[in-house]
PDB file of C-alpha atoms in Angstrom:
ATOM      1  CA  MET N  28     252.880 221.691 130.777  1.00  0.00           C
ATOM      2  CA  THR N  29     251.218 222.877 127.112  1.00  0.00           C
ATOM      3  CA  ARG N  30     249.582 225.863 127.016  1.00  0.00           C
ATOM      4  CA  PHE N  31     246.478 223.959 126.469  1.00  0.00           C
ATOM      5  CA  THR N  32     246.344 222.471 129.795  1.00  0.00           C
ATOM      6  CA  ARG N  33     247.612 224.992 131.078  1.00  0.00           C
ATOM      7  CA  ARG N  34     244.047 227.305 130.026  1.00  0.00           C
ATOM      8  CA  ALA N  35     242.268 224.223 130.588  1.00  0.00           C
ATOM      9  CA  ALA N  36     244.457 224.417 134.376  1.00  0.00           C
ATOM     10  CA  ALA N  37     243.684 227.713 135.012  1.00  0.00           C
ATOM     11  CA  LEU N  38     240.150 227.553 133.486  1.00  0.00           C
ATOM     12  CA  ALA N  39     239.119 224.546 136.073  1.00  0.00           C
ATOM     13  CA  LEU N  40     240.554 226.662 138.819  1.00  0.00           C
ATOM     14  CA  CYS N  41     238.290 230.186 138.236  1.00  0.00           C
ATOM     15  CA  VAL N  42     235.326 227.127 138.088  1.00  0.00           C
ATOM     16  CA  ALA N  43     236.306 225.492 141.595  1.00  0.00           C
ATOM     17  CA  LEU N  44     236.578 229.315 143.064  1.00  0.00           C
ATOM     18  CA  ALA N  45     232.987 230.241 141.733  1.00  0.00           C
ATOM     19  CA  ALA N  46     232.274 227.284 143.022  1.00  0.00           C
ATOM     20  CA  GLY N  47     233.404 228.081 146.332  1.00  0.00           C
ATOM     21  CA  GLY N  48     231.666 231.861 146.129  1.00  0.00           C
ATOM     22  CA  ALA N  49     228.467 230.242 145.446  1.00  0.00           C
ATOM     23  CA  PHE N  50     228.577 227.850 148.149  1.00  0.00           C
ATOM     24  CA  ALA N  51     229.536 230.781 150.480  1.00  0.00           C
ATOM     25  CA  ALA N  52     226.365 232.975 149.128  1.00  0.00           C
ATOM     26  CA  ASP N  53     224.439 229.927 149.341  1.00  0.00           C
ATOM     27  CA  ALA N  54     224.776 229.347 152.891  1.00  0.00           C
ATOM     28  CA  PRO N  55     221.864 229.617 155.557  1.00  0.00           C
ATOM     29  CA  GLN N  56     222.536 232.667 158.023  1.00  0.00           C
ATOM     30  CA  VAL N  57     221.026 233.235 161.046  1.00  0.00           C
ATOM     31  CA  ARG N  58     220.519 236.848 162.577  1.00  0.00           C
ATOM     32  CA  PHE N  59     220.457 236.978 166.514  1.00  0.00           C
ATOM     33  CA  SER N  60     218.999 239.996 167.949  1.00  0.00           C
ATOM     34  CA  THR N  61     220.679 240.041 171.216  1.00  0.00           C
ATOM     35  CA  SER N  62     220.659 242.892 174.151  1.00  0.00           C
ATOM     36  CA  ALA N  63     223.924 243.761 173.022  1.00  0.00           C
ATOM     37  CA  GLY N  64     222.934 244.042 169.290  1.00  0.00           C
ATOM     38  CA  GLU N  65     222.850 242.034 166.599  1.00  0.00           C
ATOM     39  CA  PHE N  66     225.095 239.683 164.681  1.00  0.00           C
ATOM     40  CA  VAL N  67     224.897 236.995 161.969  1.00  0.00           C
ATOM     41  CA  VAL N  68     226.132 233.514 161.482  1.00  0.00           C
ATOM     42  CA  GLU N  69     226.155 231.367 158.348  1.00  0.00           C
ATOM     43  CA  VAL N  70     226.129 227.654 158.721  1.00  0.00           C
ATOM     44  CA  TYR N  71     227.925 224.649 156.559  1.00  0.00           C
ATOM     45  CA  PRO N  72     225.435 221.462 156.091  1.00  0.00           C
ATOM     46  CA  ASP N  73     228.132 220.424 153.396  1.00  0.00           C
ATOM     47  CA  LYS N  74     230.396 220.197 156.203  1.00  0.00           C
ATOM     48  CA  ALA N  75     228.294 219.232 159.399  1.00  0.00           C
ATOM     49  CA  PRO N  76     224.954 218.008 157.940  1.00  0.00           C
ATOM     50  CA  LYS N  77     223.503 216.576 161.186  1.00  0.00           C
ATOM     51  CA  THR N  78     224.866 219.310 163.411  1.00  0.00           C
ATOM     52  CA  VAL N  79     223.602 222.523 161.064  1.00  0.00           C
ATOM     53  CA  GLU N  80     220.073 220.320 160.562  1.00  0.00           C
ATOM     54  CA  ASN N  81     220.241 220.434 164.299  1.00  0.00           C
ATOM     55  CA  PHE N  82     220.966 224.032 164.798  1.00  0.00           C
ATOM     56  CA  LEU N  83     218.627 224.785 162.265  1.00  0.00           C
ATOM     57  CA  ARG N  84     216.082 222.922 163.789  1.00  0.00           C
ATOM     58  CA  TYR N  85     216.071 224.850 167.242  1.00  0.00           C
ATOM     59  CA  VAL N  86     216.217 228.211 165.342  1.00  0.00           C
ATOM     60  CA  LYS N  87     212.856 226.976 163.798  1.00  0.00           C
ATOM     61  CA  ASP N  88     211.543 226.183 167.001  1.00  0.00           C
ATOM     62  CA  LYS N  89     212.284 229.416 168.323  1.00  0.00           C
ATOM     63  CA  HIS N  90     214.663 227.457 170.837  1.00  0.00           C
ATOM     64  CA  TYR N  91     217.353 229.865 171.239  1.00  0.00           C
ATOM     65  CA  ASP N  92     214.686 232.773 172.080  1.00  0.00           C
ATOM     66  CA  GLY N  93     214.896 234.594 175.802  1.00  0.00           C
ATOM     67  CA  THR N  94     217.889 232.217 176.093  1.00  0.00           C
ATOM     68  CA  ILE N  95     221.039 233.731 177.463  1.00  0.00           C
ATOM     69  CA  PHE N  96     225.264 233.822 176.871  1.00  0.00           C
ATOM     70  CA  HIS N  97     225.509 232.225 180.484  1.00  0.00           C
ATOM     71  CA  ARG N  98     229.051 231.330 180.003  1.00  0.00           C
ATOM     72  CA  VAL N  99     231.641 234.448 179.025  1.00  0.00           C
ATOM     73  CA  ILE N 100     235.451 234.448 178.929  1.00  0.00           C
ATOM     74  CA  ASP N 101     237.151 237.045 177.739  1.00  0.00           C
ATOM     75  CA  ASN N 102     239.817 235.756 175.369  1.00  0.00           C
ATOM     76  CA  PHE N 103     238.189 232.364 174.955  1.00  0.00           C
ATOM     77  CA  MET N 104     234.700 232.286 173.899  1.00  0.00           C
ATOM     78  CA  VAL N 105     231.128 233.126 174.343  1.00  0.00           C
ATOM     79  CA  GLN N 106     228.601 230.070 175.026  1.00  0.00           C
ATOM     80  CA  GLY N 107     224.791 230.126 175.275  1.00  0.00           C
ATOM     81  CA  GLY N 108     221.588 228.636 173.936  1.00  0.00           C
ATOM     82  CA  GLY N 109     220.467 226.740 176.897  1.00  0.00           C
ATOM     83  CA  TYR N 110     219.162 228.679 179.914  1.00  0.00           C
ATOM     84  CA  ASP N 111     216.618 231.395 180.130  1.00  0.00           C
ATOM     85  CA  LYS N 112     216.988 234.623 182.274  1.00  0.00           C
ATOM     86  CA  ARG N 113     215.881 232.841 185.582  1.00  0.00           C
ATOM     87  CA  TYR N 114     218.529 230.159 184.430  1.00  0.00           C
ATOM     88  CA  ALA N 115     216.377 227.480 183.853  1.00  0.00           C
ATOM     89  CA  GLN N 116     218.185 224.816 181.380  1.00  0.00           C
ATOM     90  CA  LYS N 117     215.448 224.522 178.581  1.00  0.00           C
ATOM     91  CA  PRO N 118     213.940 220.926 177.425  1.00  0.00           C
ATOM     92  CA  THR N 119     216.483 219.559 174.535  1.00  0.00           C
ATOM     93  CA  ARG N 120     215.742 216.837 171.946  1.00  0.00           C
ATOM     94  CA  PRO N 121     218.681 214.149 171.778  1.00  0.00           C
ATOM     95  CA  PRO N 122     221.991 214.797 171.764  1.00  0.00           C
ATOM     96  CA  VAL N 123     223.619 215.301 167.756  1.00  0.00           C
ATOM     97  CA  PRO N 124     225.965 212.701 166.939  1.00  0.00           C
ATOM     98  CA  HIS N 125     229.601 214.293 167.245  1.00  0.00           C
ATOM     99  CA  GLU N 126     231.041 215.250 163.212  1.00  0.00           C
ATOM    100  CA  GLY N 127     234.084 217.310 164.402  1.00  0.00           C
ATOM    101  CA  ARG N 128     236.255 214.971 162.252  1.00  0.00           C
ATOM    102  CA  GLU N 129     234.460 214.811 159.035  1.00  0.00           C
ATOM    103  CA  ALA N 130     233.858 218.201 158.832  1.00  0.00           C
ATOM    104  CA  LEU N 131     237.653 218.799 159.651  1.00  0.00           C
ATOM    105  CA  ALA N 132     238.027 216.611 156.954  1.00  0.00           C
ATOM    106  CA  LYS N 133     236.176 217.775 154.382  1.00  0.00           C
ATOM    107  CA  GLY N 134     237.875 221.001 154.501  1.00  0.00           C
ATOM    108  CA  GLY N 135     235.404 222.661 157.229  1.00  0.00           C
ATOM    109  CA  PRO N 136     237.421 226.005 159.723  1.00  0.00           C
ATOM    110  CA  LYS N 137     239.466 224.984 162.546  1.00  0.00           C
ATOM    111  CA  ASN N 138     238.407 226.739 166.118  1.00  0.00           C
ATOM    112  CA  VAL N 139     239.264 229.838 164.651  1.00  0.00           C
ATOM    113  CA  ARG N 140     238.639 233.169 166.174  1.00  0.00           C
ATOM    114  CA  GLY N 141     234.376 233.940 164.814  1.00  0.00           C
ATOM    115  CA  THR N 142     233.902 230.096 164.225  1.00  0.00           C
ATOM    116  CA  LEU N 143     230.866 228.792 165.691  1.00  0.00           C
ATOM    117  CA  ALA N 144     230.997 225.165 167.023  1.00  0.00           C
ATOM    118  CA  MET N 145     228.473 223.187 169.408  1.00  0.00           C
ATOM    119  CA  ALA N 146     228.793 222.625 173.183  1.00  0.00           C
ATOM    120  CA  ARG N 147     229.203 219.609 175.050  1.00  0.00           C
ATOM    121  CA  THR N 148     229.782 217.509 177.698  1.00  0.00           C
ATOM    122  CA  SER N 149     232.615 215.095 178.577  1.00  0.00           C
ATOM    123  CA  ASP N 150     231.162 212.773 176.004  1.00  0.00           C
ATOM    124  CA  PRO N 151     231.580 213.882 172.594  1.00  0.00           C
ATOM    125  CA  ASN N 152     228.155 213.293 171.623  1.00  0.00           C
ATOM    126  CA  SER N 153     226.317 215.136 173.929  1.00  0.00           C
ATOM    127  CA  ALA N 154     225.841 218.062 171.617  1.00  0.00           C
ATOM    128  CA  SER N 155     222.073 219.186 171.817  1.00  0.00           C
ATOM    129  CA  ALA N 156     221.252 223.394 171.401  1.00  0.00           C
ATOM    130  CA  GLN N 157     224.191 224.843 173.475  1.00  0.00           C
ATOM    131  CA  PHE N 158     226.586 227.043 170.966  1.00  0.00           C
ATOM    132  CA  PHE N 159     229.859 228.764 171.353  1.00  0.00           C
ATOM    133  CA  ILE N 160     231.488 231.454 169.298  1.00  0.00           C
ATOM    134  CA  ASN N 161     235.174 231.648 169.670  1.00  0.00           C
ATOM    135  CA  VAL N 162     236.762 235.030 170.730  1.00  0.00           C
ATOM    136  CA  LYS N 163     240.415 233.827 169.969  1.00  0.00           C
ATOM    137  CA  ASP N 164     242.215 230.780 167.771  1.00  0.00           C
ATOM    138  CA  ASN N 165     241.764 227.972 170.113  1.00  0.00           C
ATOM    139  CA  ALA N 166     243.885 225.317 168.432  1.00  0.00           C
ATOM    140  CA  PHE N 167     243.694 222.651 171.606  1.00  0.00           C
ATOM    141  CA  LEU N 168     239.387 222.282 170.424  1.00  0.00           C
ATOM    142  CA  ASP N 169     239.909 221.142 167.065  1.00  0.00           C
ATOM    143  CA  PRO N 170     239.437 217.609 166.339  1.00  0.00           C
ATOM    144  CA  ILE N 171     242.352 215.370 166.035  1.00  0.00           C
ATOM    145  CA  LEU N 172     242.615 213.894 162.267  1.00  0.00           C
ATOM    146  CA  ILE N 173     243.791 209.729 162.633  1.00  0.00           C
ATOM    147  CA  PRO N 174     246.476 209.154 160.028  1.00  0.00           C
ATOM    148  CA  PRO N 175     245.703 205.923 157.879  1.00  0.00           C
ATOM    149  CA  GLY N 176     246.483 202.710 158.586  1.00  0.00           C
ATOM    150  CA  ASP N 177     244.840 200.189 160.879  1.00  0.00           C
ATOM    151  CA  PRO N 178     246.806 199.392 162.768  1.00  0.00           C
ATOM    152  CA  VAL N 179     248.398 203.345 162.455  1.00  0.00           C
ATOM    153  CA  PRO N 180     251.924 203.111 161.971  1.00  0.00           C
ATOM    154  CA  ARG N 181     253.143 206.356 163.648  1.00  0.00           C
ATOM    155  CA  PHE N 182     250.725 209.220 165.724  1.00  0.00           C
ATOM    156  CA  GLU N 183     252.124 211.921 167.667  1.00  0.00           C
ATOM    157  CA  TYR N 184     249.838 213.538 169.655  1.00  0.00           C
ATOM    158  CA  GLN N 185     251.087 216.070 172.867  1.00  0.00           C
ATOM    159  CA  GLY N 186     254.782 215.529 171.847  1.00  0.00           C
ATOM    160  CA  ARG N 187     254.589 211.939 172.701  1.00  0.00           C
ATOM    161  CA  VAL N 188     254.848 209.174 170.017  1.00  0.00           C
ATOM    162  CA  TYR N 189     252.738 206.286 169.244  1.00  0.00           C
ATOM    163  CA  LEU N 190     253.828 203.321 167.338  1.00  0.00           C
ATOM    164  CA  ASN N 191     251.139 200.472 165.573  1.00  0.00           C
ATOM    165  CA  GLU N 192     248.091 201.424 167.119  1.00  0.00           C
ATOM    166  CA  PRO N 193     244.876 199.988 166.548  1.00  0.00           C
ATOM    167  CA  ARG N 194     242.997 202.460 164.663  1.00  0.00           C
ATOM    168  CA  ALA N 195     239.865 202.012 166.818  1.00  0.00           C
ATOM    169  CA  THR N 196     241.675 202.747 170.126  1.00  0.00           C
ATOM    170  CA  LEU N 197     242.590 206.254 168.505  1.00  0.00           C
ATOM    171  CA  GLU N 198     239.557 206.991 166.613  1.00  0.00           C
ATOM    172  CA  LYS N 199     237.526 206.236 170.196  1.00  0.00           C
ATOM    173  CA  ALA N 200     239.935 208.461 172.716  1.00  0.00           C
ATOM    174  CA  PRO N 201     237.710 211.006 174.183  1.00  0.00           C
ATOM    175  CA  GLN N 202     240.424 213.628 174.254  1.00  0.00           C
ATOM    176  CA  LEU N 203     240.999 213.173 170.605  1.00  0.00           C
ATOM    177  CA  TYR N 204     237.177 214.131 169.460  1.00  0.00           C
ATOM    178  CA  GLY N 205     237.496 218.126 169.705  1.00  0.00           C
ATOM    179  CA  TYR N 206     234.921 220.697 169.563  1.00  0.00           C
ATOM    180  CA  THR N 207     232.439 220.489 165.842  1.00  0.00           C
ATOM    181  CA  VAL N 208     232.820 223.618 163.900  1.00  0.00           C
ATOM    182  CA  PHE N 209     230.132 224.205 161.926  1.00  0.00           C
ATOM    183  CA  GLY N 210     229.755 227.935 160.569  1.00  0.00           C
ATOM    184  CA  LYS N 211     231.434 231.027 161.463  1.00  0.00           C
ATOM    185  CA  VAL N 212     230.187 235.042 162.335  1.00  0.00           C
ATOM    186  CA  VAL N 213     229.778 236.693 159.379  1.00  0.00           C
ATOM    187  CA  SER N 214     228.820 240.174 160.515  1.00  0.00           C
ATOM    188  CA  GLY N 215     228.245 241.461 164.105  1.00  0.00           C
ATOM    189  CA  MET N 216     232.010 240.385 165.018  1.00  0.00           C
ATOM    190  CA  ASP N 217     232.019 243.772 167.101  1.00  0.00           C
ATOM    191  CA  VAL N 218     228.649 242.359 168.907  1.00  0.00           C
ATOM    192  CA  ILE N 219     230.895 239.146 170.208  1.00  0.00           C
ATOM    193  CA  ASP N 220     234.079 241.420 171.216  1.00  0.00           C
ATOM    194  CA  ARG N 221     231.001 243.800 172.754  1.00  0.00           C
ATOM    195  CA  ILE N 222     229.994 240.462 174.572  1.00  0.00           C
ATOM    196  CA  LYS N 223     233.104 238.609 175.831  1.00  0.00           C
ATOM    197  CA  ALA N 224     234.134 242.113 177.522  1.00  0.00           C
ATOM    198  CA  THR N 225     231.488 242.001 179.436  1.00  0.00           C
ATOM    199  CA  PRO N 226     231.892 242.182 183.553  1.00  0.00           C
ATOM    200  CA  THR N 227     231.078 238.566 184.885  1.00  0.00           C
ATOM    201  CA  GLY N 228     230.829 236.702 188.120  1.00  0.00           C
ATOM    202  CA  PRO N 229     228.864 234.219 189.728  1.00  0.00           C
ATOM    203  CA  GLY N 230     225.282 233.650 188.753  1.00  0.00           C
ATOM    204  CA  GLY N 231     222.408 231.086 188.953  1.00  0.00           C
ATOM    205  CA  PRO N 232     223.459 227.312 189.432  1.00  0.00           C
ATOM    206  CA  PHE N 233     227.434 228.536 187.894  1.00  0.00           C
ATOM    207  CA  PRO N 234     230.310 229.878 190.593  1.00  0.00           C
ATOM    208  CA  SER N 235     231.808 232.073 187.479  1.00  0.00           C
ATOM    209  CA  ASP N 236     232.154 233.521 184.320  1.00  0.00           C
ATOM    210  CA  VAL N 237     228.239 234.518 183.955  1.00  0.00           C
ATOM    211  CA  PRO N 238     227.870 238.080 182.719  1.00  0.00           C
ATOM    212  CA  THR N 239     226.909 240.341 185.845  1.00  0.00           C
ATOM    213  CA  THR N 240     224.207 242.407 183.173  1.00  0.00           C
ATOM    214  CA  PRO N 241     222.743 239.194 181.388  1.00  0.00           C
ATOM    215  CA  VAL N 242     223.186 239.243 177.445  1.00  0.00           C
ATOM    216  CA  VAL N 243     219.845 238.223 176.010  1.00  0.00           C
ATOM    217  CA  ILE N 244     218.891 236.387 173.062  1.00  0.00           C
ATOM    218  CA  GLU N 245     215.976 238.106 172.221  1.00  0.00           C
ATOM    219  CA  SER N 246     215.753 236.071 168.507  1.00  0.00           C
ATOM    220  CA  ALA N 247     217.156 234.130 166.386  1.00  0.00           C
ATOM    221  CA  THR N 248     215.795 234.050 162.955  1.00  0.00           C
ATOM    222  CA  LEU N 249     216.586 232.288 159.625  1.00  0.00           C
ATOM    223  CA  VAL N 250     217.415 235.015 156.976  1.00  0.00           C
ATOM    224  CA  LYS N 251     218.471 232.867 154.202  1.00  0.00           C
TER     225      LYS N 251
END
């Protein structure tokens, strides 16, 4: 590599790093004011555009105001955004398509501590308003990227090897979808740690994992 090409490569790297920094600075942010304190999340529309649009619309519509963290599991995650203080489930819009694999393929974050992901049922395309925040690295929640090819020459999952598997079979396997990560906590992670450590038990329709003292989202506000 010549001195010129080395300089050009270094310049390209600097530009790329600057662009990444500009993206982080420009990422939409939402401030959650809760009964346990405040935290701020940033979200990534370039990684999961439909998911972020859906989430921000709920924020702008004040859907989250007055809801609770109804599922809190220390050493796993905290989940909220669906129920009010009387455990009445709030109405939602139609579900958003699953974007987990697409987000990951674009360089989006995995389900690591502090990341924000959509909650859903066993149907991968059932996420609506509820979200969760990982309080530890939860690799088993990550979407599984399918190797190229059709059929896929070799695919390994949970210690088992699949050979020449039709691509559609793998892409549609529910256990391979994982959960769509679309943001992360950028300040107030100590508040999340406070929430995760709150005592839990039964509450409303739930047999366990409900904070005995409700943790209420008083407001969720778009700040940038």
